[in-house]
Short mmCIF file of C-alpha atoms in Angstrom, two decimals:
data_model
loop_
_atom_site.label_atom_id
_atom_site.label_comp_id
_atom_site.label_asym_id
_atom_site.label_seq_id
_atom_site.Cartn_x
_atom_site.Cartn_y
_atom_site.Cartn_z
CA MET A 1 31.06 17.08 12.02
CA LYS A 2 28.65 15.82 9.34
CA SER A 3 31.25 15.80 6.66
CA PRO A 4 33.78 13.34 8.06
CA LEU A 5 31.00 11.07 9.07
CA LEU A 6 29.28 11.53 5.31
CA ALA A 7 32.86 10.89 3.99
CA VAL A 8 33.43 7.64 5.99
CA THR A 9 29.99 6.31 5.64
CA ALA A 10 30.57 6.96 1.79
CA ALA A 11 33.91 5.21 1.84
CA LEU A 12 32.45 2.34 3.71
CA LEU A 13 29.66 1.72 1.15
CA MET A 14 31.91 1.74 -1.73
CA LEU A 15 33.89 -0.80 -0.19
CA GLY A 16 30.97 -2.82 0.57
CA ALA A 17 29.69 -2.67 -3.08
CA THR A 18 32.81 -4.95 -4.14
CA SER A 19 31.29 -7.92 -2.50
CA ALA A 20 27.62 -6.96 -3.88
CA ALA A 21 26.96 -10.61 -5.28
CA ASP A 22 26.86 -11.60 -1.49
CA ALA A 23 25.14 -8.75 -0.20
CA LYS A 24 22.08 -8.53 -2.11
CA GLY A 25 19.86 -5.81 -0.72
CA CYS A 26 22.16 -4.72 2.13
CA ILE A 27 23.43 -1.45 0.49
CA LYS A 28 20.45 -0.44 -0.60
CA GLY A 29 18.76 -1.04 2.81
CA ALA A 30 21.92 0.49 4.52
CA ILE A 31 21.38 3.81 2.80
CA VAL A 32 17.57 3.95 3.52
CA GLY A 33 18.29 3.04 7.06
CA GLY A 34 20.99 5.39 7.41
CA VAL A 35 19.02 8.27 6.43
CA ALA A 36 16.25 7.14 8.56
CA GLY A 37 18.42 6.54 11.59
CA HIS A 38 19.99 9.99 11.12
CA TYR A 39 16.82 11.77 11.15
CA ALA A 40 15.43 9.64 14.05
CA GLY A 41 18.07 10.94 16.60
CA HIS A 42 21.40 10.81 15.09
CA HIS A 43 21.85 7.32 14.95
CA GLY A 44 22.72 6.59 11.31
CA MET A 45 25.28 3.97 11.70
CA LEU A 46 22.84 2.08 13.71
CA GLY A 47 20.08 2.54 11.04
CA ALA A 48 22.63 1.66 8.29
CA ALA A 49 23.43 -1.69 10.04
CA ALA A 50 19.71 -2.61 10.79
CA GLY A 51 18.70 -1.41 7.17
CA CYS A 52 21.44 -3.77 5.85
CA LEU A 53 20.23 -6.82 7.77
CA TYR A 54 16.60 -6.27 6.77
CA GLY A 55 17.65 -5.80 3.10
CA ARG A 56 19.48 -9.14 3.19
CA HIS A 57 16.65 -10.83 4.76
CA HIS A 58 14.32 -9.51 2.18
CA ALA A 59 16.16 -10.26 -0.75
CA LYS A 60 16.46 -13.84 0.66
CA GLU A 61 12.89 -14.05 0.99
CA GLN A 62 12.33 -12.96 -2.89
CA GLU A 63 14.65 -15.28 -4.11
CA LYS A 64 13.09 -18.14 -2.25
CA GLN A 65 9.60 -17.08 -3.86
CA GLN A 66 11.17 -16.66 -7.24
CA GLN A 67 12.59 -20.03 -7.03
CA GLN A 68 9.43 -21.63 -5.89
CA SER A 69 7.33 -19.99 -8.72
CA GLN A 70 10.03 -21.44 -11.34
CA ASN A 71 9.70 -24.90 -9.85
CA GLY A 72 5.72 -24.65 -9.90
CA GLN A 73 5.77 -25.39 -6.25
CA GLY A 74 3.93 -21.78 -5.31
CA LYS A 75 1.24 -21.78 -3.05
CA LEU A 76 -2.22 -21.23 -4.24
#
C-alpha cells in the first residue's frame, strides 16, 4: 500500500519540478510536510499540500526582505 503511494508522490513531485521558477519553496516544503503528515497520522498528502503553501509563503517573504535590503529600505 505504501509503495504505490510513494511512487505517485514521487511522480507528482517530479512533474511539479518542471515549473520550479513559479514554485520557489514549494517542493522543499511539500517533502517536509509530507513526511511530517505521514508520521502524524497517515496524512501525507495533506501535509505535502500544507508544506507547499508554507514554503511558497516563506520564499515570498524572503524575497521581499532581500529586495528591501538591496534598495536600502530595511528597517532599523
